[in-house]
Amino acid sequence: MQVTFGVLGPVVAWDDSGAPIDVKGPKHRAVLARLVVARGRVVPVGRLVDDLWAAPPPGAVSAVRTFVAALRRALEPHRPPREPARLLVTEGPGYALRAAPDAVDAWRFEEAVTATPAGPPGPALDRLDRALGWWRGPAYAGFDDEPWARPERSRLEQLRLHAVESRAEALLALGRAAEAVPELDGHVAEHPWREEAWRLLALALYRTDRQGDALAVLRRARALLLDQLGVDPGPRLRRLETDILRQVEPAEPGQAPSTADRVWAEAAAAYDRTVASGARARLESTVGLLRSLAVAGGGGLEAAREQRFAAIAAAEQLGDPELTARVIGGYDVPAIWTRSDDPEQAARIVAAAERTLAALHPDAPAATRARLLATIAVESRGTRAARGSEAAREAELIARRLGDPALLAFALNGVFMQSFRRAGLAPERDEVGAELVTLAVRHGLPTFEVLGHLIRLQARSALGDFAVADRHAAAADRVAERDERPLVAVFTRWYRALRLAATGASQATAEAAYRAAAAQLAGTGMPGVERGLLPLALLCLRVWHGRPADTDERTDWGPYAPWARPLVLLARDRPADAAVALRRTPEPPHDLLFEALWCLTGQAAIALGDRAVLERAHAVLAPAAAELAGAGSGMLTAGPVAEHLYRLGTALDRTAA
């Protein structure tokens, strides 16, 4: 019998004829739901006991085994006696549900919604209609308050909202705007914080010749965002309003005017005709193209990263150090995040730059040498390599001596990346950001102007000065909108979520803002930023407010797992394992999240009474006593460092006694 499962509504199972299977009582249904959440992974019996009962009764383990046995009989009624179960299996210390990928409606839904939307809108609309039709009510209905179900319910609901908006986009693309209006109207009423929903509704109204209604919708969105969240509408909403007021057809993101398409095609054809295949000029031209591609959004950053080292390797093969230096140093794409998207490639680029520096003739231009040094400083970020700091200082000295503004801006990016030698250096980074803004405005360097504003946004956030940080967020958005730099909005959206968390918004509101920001980050080609950031932001929020860590087994902590693990184990009531994990926790990297990760480590040490770690955390964090932990990232916060220092000090007094 082919069994399928439904969790997009009440938890049910169906046989191969579509008839419902009797899965017995609420505890049986809870066991089944818990195993579906685990998605094929083993859930230990002890964990099932803890998840089923707030205070497990005597004989709880035996009861769980009874529930499992009953479920097996219901799900595999024709299985011969003593033959091992094939669906709900025993493995190691617990049980797992070995369902096929298409046997659970939630798994099919996720696959349908996240399928690459590269094809025509007609099939996309059909696919989304089918997927949305699988919902029978709230996901995992009946388990609304269960901690083990809450993260999955929230994740599926976000996917559903995204699917509703993707369906509306497909209708718009098919010229069926009038059909999209009623559904979008209800959608924004139920979910007023979703800017994309407001944008789609206004666009649908405009395309049905209701310009006044479209503008009214945009005014409602602006008022709600300002009044309730204290933030301005994002660039896409603002651009749509401008287009409607000008009575032009709003362009889709990344869409270029046809004149530009023609110019590009003709210029590219002329280049191919004129510049010989294999000419060295092609390599240098490629670097310029990659530099533009990296800030264009829509997968451009990832594509540029993939081709960058290939260009360097090709240049090295030609045996001309100055050409190689220009290829390496010409990629002066501003970097704001201190964790590399591809650490292995970054290390290869640093090695190539060092080789090229050594091979350069002593009479090579100083600017060429400085660009190599700045590249080393930027690409060495987060590695604790002393060479990175030396390279940053040397590049800055050369740039100031030459009076070259573009070179100095690149060098200052390296200085910023190497400014994390200890906690509490937000004021120093604020000065770097201020100089970058002044320099970039004076000399027309818009990408570095954005970098300067983002650095100041980070630094002022660390210092709790959100009035100034707000101004820099708005300035970065203005420049990005003017110059079509869509990735900037990713960082300013995260900043606004951080601001909510830091200025007294409810935890539910702050968590929703973080999740919305994470949705915008997905697929931008910045894995160094994306991986583990949302779980870390939520964990920092929980630690600040004295709540236990999320214990969902499916959480991808990314590179932050070593600092999260002791707190997760404590939340699972495994103090001995947590103590072992704490002893193995490495020193956090010296980067934007240095203070936040130390606060997490300190919190685990408080819970476990580990005096050595308490002393180390207190000493490391003391210079940052006036800052908000983690807010210097512009993305998240674990609250005032002073509060953590107080907790650490109290714990030290207690352990001394």
PDB file of C-alpha atoms in Angstrom, residues 89-252:
ATOM      1  CA  VAL A  89      11.321   2.184  11.150  1.00  0.00           C
ATOM      2  CA  THR A  90      13.355   1.615  14.287  1.00  0.00           C
ATOM      3  CA  GLU A  91      16.885   2.883  13.958  1.00  0.00           C
ATOM      4  CA  GLY A  92      19.480   3.360  16.684  1.00  0.00           C
ATOM      5  CA  PRO A  93      17.938   5.052  19.726  1.00  0.00           C
ATOM      6  CA  GLY A  94      14.639   5.984  18.118  1.00  0.00           C
ATOM      7  CA  TYR A  95      12.325   6.034  15.123  1.00  0.00           C
ATOM      8  CA  ALA A  96      12.239   7.562  11.651  1.00  0.00           C
ATOM      9  CA  LEU A  97       9.603   7.929   8.944  1.00  0.00           C
ATOM     10  CA  ARG A  98      11.014   6.688   5.626  1.00  0.00           C
ATOM     11  CA  ALA A  99       8.460   8.332   3.359  1.00  0.00           C
ATOM     12  CA  ALA A 100       9.168   8.995  -0.318  1.00  0.00           C
ATOM     13  CA  PRO A 101       9.934  12.632  -1.238  1.00  0.00           C
ATOM     14  CA  ASP A 102       6.532  13.004  -2.911  1.00  0.00           C
ATOM     15  CA  ALA A 103       4.591  11.222  -0.161  1.00  0.00           C
ATOM     16  CA  VAL A 104       4.198  14.280   2.110  1.00  0.00           C
ATOM     17  CA  ASP A 105       2.186  17.248   0.878  1.00  0.00           C
ATOM     18  CA  ALA A 106       4.498  19.780   2.581  1.00  0.00           C
ATOM     19  CA  TRP A 107       7.550  18.324   0.842  1.00  0.00           C
ATOM     20  CA  ARG A 108       5.805  18.399  -2.535  1.00  0.00           C
ATOM     21  CA  PHE A 109       4.687  21.956  -1.865  1.00  0.00           C
ATOM     22  CA  GLU A 110       8.202  23.126  -1.067  1.00  0.00           C
ATOM     23  CA  GLU A 111       9.538  21.495  -4.231  1.00  0.00           C
ATOM     24  CA  ALA A 112       6.844  23.140  -6.355  1.00  0.00           C
ATOM     25  CA  VAL A 113       7.326  26.609  -4.874  1.00  0.00           C
ATOM     26  CA  THR A 114      11.109  26.637  -4.956  1.00  0.00           C
ATOM     27  CA  ALA A 115      11.369  25.228  -8.493  1.00  0.00           C
ATOM     28  CA  THR A 116      13.420  27.559 -10.690  1.00  0.00           C
ATOM     29  CA  PRO A 117      10.990  30.148 -12.122  1.00  0.00           C
ATOM     30  CA  ALA A 118      12.853  30.368 -15.433  1.00  0.00           C
ATOM     31  CA  GLY A 119      10.094  29.057 -17.652  1.00  0.00           C
ATOM     32  CA  PRO A 120       7.037  30.799 -19.089  1.00  0.00           C
ATOM     33  CA  PRO A 121       4.416  32.126 -16.644  1.00  0.00           C
ATOM     34  CA  GLY A 122       1.636  29.796 -17.835  1.00  0.00           C
ATOM     35  CA  PRO A 123       3.186  26.551 -16.514  1.00  0.00           C
ATOM     36  CA  ALA A 124       4.367  28.408 -13.394  1.00  0.00           C
ATOM     37  CA  LEU A 125       0.783  29.508 -12.687  1.00  0.00           C
ATOM     38  CA  ASP A 126      -0.518  25.956 -13.137  1.00  0.00           C
ATOM     39  CA  ARG A 127       2.174  24.596 -10.828  1.00  0.00           C
ATOM     40  CA  LEU A 128       1.440  27.172  -8.112  1.00  0.00           C
ATOM     41  CA  ASP A 129      -2.335  26.663  -8.373  1.00  0.00           C
ATOM     42  CA  ARG A 130      -1.867  22.932  -7.812  1.00  0.00           C
ATOM     43  CA  ALA A 131       0.524  23.502  -4.909  1.00  0.00           C
ATOM     44  CA  LEU A 132      -1.672  26.045  -3.133  1.00  0.00           C
ATOM     45  CA  GLY A 133      -4.619  23.685  -3.567  1.00  0.00           C
ATOM     46  CA  TRP A 134      -2.917  21.175  -1.268  1.00  0.00           C
ATOM     47  CA  TRP A 135      -3.459  23.431   1.755  1.00  0.00           C
ATOM     48  CA  ARG A 136      -6.427  22.373   3.901  1.00  0.00           C
ATOM     49  CA  GLY A 137      -5.806  24.797   6.759  1.00  0.00           C
ATOM     50  CA  PRO A 138      -2.827  25.985   8.872  1.00  0.00           C
ATOM     51  CA  ALA A 139       0.146  23.624   8.683  1.00  0.00           C
ATOM     52  CA  TYR A 140       0.268  21.022  11.456  1.00  0.00           C
ATOM     53  CA  ALA A 141      -3.130  22.238  12.683  1.00  0.00           C
ATOM     54  CA  GLY A 142      -3.751  21.110  16.233  1.00  0.00           C
ATOM     55  CA  PHE A 143      -0.087  21.425  17.180  1.00  0.00           C
ATOM     56  CA  ASP A 144       0.025  25.226  17.106  1.00  0.00           C
ATOM     57  CA  ASP A 145       1.715  25.640  20.494  1.00  0.00           C
ATOM     58  CA  GLU A 146       4.152  22.745  20.305  1.00  0.00           C
ATOM     59  CA  PRO A 147       7.790  23.993  20.312  1.00  0.00           C
ATOM     60  CA  TRP A 148       8.848  21.176  17.961  1.00  0.00           C
ATOM     61  CA  ALA A 149       6.219  22.178  15.377  1.00  0.00           C
ATOM     62  CA  ARG A 150       6.495  25.963  15.602  1.00  0.00           C
ATOM     63  CA  PRO A 151       9.592  26.533  13.387  1.00  0.00           C
ATOM     64  CA  GLU A 152       8.281  24.225  10.647  1.00  0.00           C
ATOM     65  CA  ARG A 153       4.817  25.800  10.744  1.00  0.00           C
ATOM     66  CA  SER A 154       6.390  29.250  10.406  1.00  0.00           C
ATOM     67  CA  ARG A 155       8.660  28.141   7.554  1.00  0.00           C
ATOM     68  CA  LEU A 156       5.808  26.586   5.606  1.00  0.00           C
ATOM     69  CA  GLU A 157       3.630  29.642   6.113  1.00  0.00           C
ATOM     70  CA  GLN A 158       6.387  31.869   4.705  1.00  0.00           C
ATOM     71  CA  LEU A 159       6.610  29.550   1.689  1.00  0.00           C
ATOM     72  CA  ARG A 160       2.845  29.749   1.240  1.00  0.00           C
ATOM     73  CA  LEU A 161       2.899  33.556   1.300  1.00  0.00           C
ATOM     74  CA  HIS A 162       5.727  33.536  -1.226  1.00  0.00           C
ATOM     75  CA  ALA A 163       3.688  31.188  -3.432  1.00  0.00           C
ATOM     76  CA  VAL A 164       0.660  33.496  -3.302  1.00  0.00           C
ATOM     77  CA  GLU A 165       2.847  36.392  -4.436  1.00  0.00           C
ATOM     78  CA  SER A 166       4.552  34.312  -7.133  1.00  0.00           C
ATOM     79  CA  ARG A 167       1.123  33.320  -8.436  1.00  0.00           C
ATOM     80  CA  ALA A 168       0.130  36.986  -8.650  1.00  0.00           C
ATOM     81  CA  GLU A 169       3.343  37.728 -10.558  1.00  0.00           C
ATOM     82  CA  ALA A 170       2.490  34.977 -13.034  1.00  0.00           C
ATOM     83  CA  LEU A 171      -0.987  36.438 -13.546  1.00  0.00           C
ATOM     84  CA  LEU A 172       0.531  39.867 -14.184  1.00  0.00           C
ATOM     85  CA  ALA A 173       2.983  38.395 -16.680  1.00  0.00           C
ATOM     86  CA  LEU A 174       0.070  36.755 -18.498  1.00  0.00           C
ATOM     87  CA  GLY A 175      -1.806  40.061 -18.746  1.00  0.00           C
ATOM     88  CA  ARG A 176      -4.456  38.959 -16.224  1.00  0.00           C
ATOM     89  CA  ALA A 177      -3.972  41.782 -13.719  1.00  0.00           C
ATOM     90  CA  ALA A 178      -7.687  42.097 -12.938  1.00  0.00           C
ATOM     91  CA  GLU A 179      -7.736  38.504 -11.632  1.00  0.00           C
ATOM     92  CA  ALA A 180      -4.825  39.228  -9.300  1.00  0.00           C
ATOM     93  CA  VAL A 181      -6.400  42.255  -7.581  1.00  0.00           C
ATOM     94  CA  PRO A 182      -9.000  40.558  -5.270  1.00  0.00           C
ATOM     95  CA  GLU A 183      -6.570  37.940  -3.971  1.00  0.00           C
ATOM     96  CA  LEU A 184      -3.796  40.477  -3.411  1.00  0.00           C
ATOM     97  CA  ASP A 185      -6.240  42.804  -1.654  1.00  0.00           C
ATOM     98  CA  GLY A 186      -7.026  40.088   0.877  1.00  0.00           C
ATOM     99  CA  HIS A 187      -3.380  39.093   1.066  1.00  0.00           C
ATOM    100  CA  VAL A 188      -2.149  42.540   2.161  1.00  0.00           C
ATOM    101  CA  ALA A 189      -5.015  42.832   4.639  1.00  0.00           C
ATOM    102  CA  GLU A 190      -3.900  39.633   6.370  1.00  0.00           C
ATOM    103  CA  HIS A 191      -0.146  40.229   5.988  1.00  0.00           C
ATOM    104  CA  PRO A 192       0.420  44.002   5.969  1.00  0.00           C
ATOM    105  CA  TRP A 193       4.194  43.784   6.563  1.00  0.00           C
ATOM    106  CA  ARG A 194       4.945  42.160   3.194  1.00  0.00           C
ATOM    107  CA  GLU A 195       6.222  44.933   0.936  1.00  0.00           C
ATOM    108  CA  GLU A 196       6.181  42.673  -2.120  1.00  0.00           C
ATOM    109  CA  ALA A 197       2.455  42.098  -1.672  1.00  0.00           C
ATOM    110  CA  TRP A 198       1.787  45.856  -1.597  1.00  0.00           C
ATOM    111  CA  ARG A 199       3.947  46.315  -4.698  1.00  0.00           C
ATOM    112  CA  LEU A 200       2.117  43.627  -6.637  1.00  0.00           C
ATOM    113  CA  LEU A 201      -1.300  44.973  -5.629  1.00  0.00           C
ATOM    114  CA  ALA A 202      -0.403  48.514  -6.725  1.00  0.00           C
ATOM    115  CA  LEU A 203       1.040  47.200  -9.985  1.00  0.00           C
ATOM    116  CA  ALA A 204      -2.060  45.105 -10.673  1.00  0.00           C
ATOM    117  CA  LEU A 205      -4.296  48.118 -10.054  1.00  0.00           C
ATOM    118  CA  TYR A 206      -2.182  50.307 -12.324  1.00  0.00           C
ATOM    119  CA  ARG A 207      -2.358  47.740 -15.117  1.00  0.00           C
ATOM    120  CA  THR A 208      -6.157  47.743 -14.867  1.00  0.00           C
ATOM    121  CA  ASP A 209      -6.185  51.536 -15.451  1.00  0.00           C
ATOM    122  CA  ARG A 210      -6.762  52.333 -11.774  1.00  0.00           C
ATOM    123  CA  GLN A 211      -3.858  54.727 -11.264  1.00  0.00           C
ATOM    124  CA  GLY A 212      -5.508  56.578  -8.370  1.00  0.00           C
ATOM    125  CA  ASP A 213      -6.195  53.327  -6.492  1.00  0.00           C
ATOM    126  CA  ALA A 214      -2.627  52.163  -7.131  1.00  0.00           C
ATOM    127  CA  LEU A 215      -1.200  55.365  -5.637  1.00  0.00           C
ATOM    128  CA  ALA A 216      -3.581  55.101  -2.685  1.00  0.00           C
ATOM    129  CA  VAL A 217      -2.328  51.573  -2.010  1.00  0.00           C
ATOM    130  CA  LEU A 218       1.268  52.784  -2.042  1.00  0.00           C
ATOM    131  CA  ARG A 219       0.360  55.603   0.378  1.00  0.00           C
ATOM    132  CA  ARG A 220      -1.284  53.051   2.705  1.00  0.00           C
ATOM    133  CA  ALA A 221       1.829  50.890   2.583  1.00  0.00           C
ATOM    134  CA  ARG A 222       4.099  53.848   3.337  1.00  0.00           C
ATOM    135  CA  ALA A 223       1.951  55.013   6.259  1.00  0.00           C
ATOM    136  CA  LEU A 224       1.732  51.538   7.767  1.00  0.00           C
ATOM    137  CA  LEU A 225       5.453  50.852   7.493  1.00  0.00           C
ATOM    138  CA  LEU A 226       6.330  54.226   9.000  1.00  0.00           C
ATOM    139  CA  ASP A 227       3.718  54.194  11.767  1.00  0.00           C
ATOM    140  CA  GLN A 228       4.067  50.578  12.841  1.00  0.00           C
ATOM    141  CA  LEU A 229       7.678  49.679  12.060  1.00  0.00           C
ATOM    142  CA  GLY A 230       9.368  53.064  11.802  1.00  0.00           C
ATOM    143  CA  VAL A 231      10.872  52.264   8.385  1.00  0.00           C
ATOM    144  CA  ASP A 232      10.528  53.728   4.913  1.00  0.00           C
ATOM    145  CA  PRO A 233       9.311  51.639   1.975  1.00  0.00           C
ATOM    146  CA  GLY A 234      12.035  49.751   0.136  1.00  0.00           C
ATOM    147  CA  PRO A 235      13.494  50.737  -3.247  1.00  0.00           C
ATOM    148  CA  ARG A 236      11.068  48.643  -5.324  1.00  0.00           C
ATOM    149  CA  LEU A 237       7.996  50.272  -3.781  1.00  0.00           C
ATOM    150  CA  ARG A 238       9.498  53.744  -4.198  1.00  0.00           C
ATOM    151  CA  ARG A 239      10.471  53.052  -7.807  1.00  0.00           C
ATOM    152  CA  LEU A 240       6.973  51.801  -8.613  1.00  0.00           C
ATOM    153  CA  GLU A 241       5.426  54.975  -7.185  1.00  0.00           C
ATOM    154  CA  THR A 242       7.762  57.096  -9.319  1.00  0.00           C
ATOM    155  CA  ASP A 243       6.893  55.125 -12.450  1.00  0.00           C
ATOM    156  CA  ILE A 244       3.159  55.458 -11.820  1.00  0.00           C
ATOM    157  CA  LEU A 245       3.419  59.204 -11.229  1.00  0.00           C
ATOM    158  CA  ARG A 246       5.312  59.507 -14.522  1.00  0.00           C
ATOM    159  CA  GLN A 247       2.674  57.325 -16.190  1.00  0.00           C
ATOM    160  CA  VAL A 248       5.241  54.911 -17.582  1.00  0.00           C
ATOM    161  CA  GLU A 249       4.985  51.129 -17.556  1.00  0.00           C
ATOM    162  CA  PRO A 250       6.931  49.990 -14.477  1.00  0.00           C
ATOM    163  CA  ALA A 251       9.964  47.928 -15.410  1.00  0.00           C
ATOM    164  CA  GLU A 252      10.609  44.588 -13.824  1.00  0.00           C
TER     165      GLU A 252
END
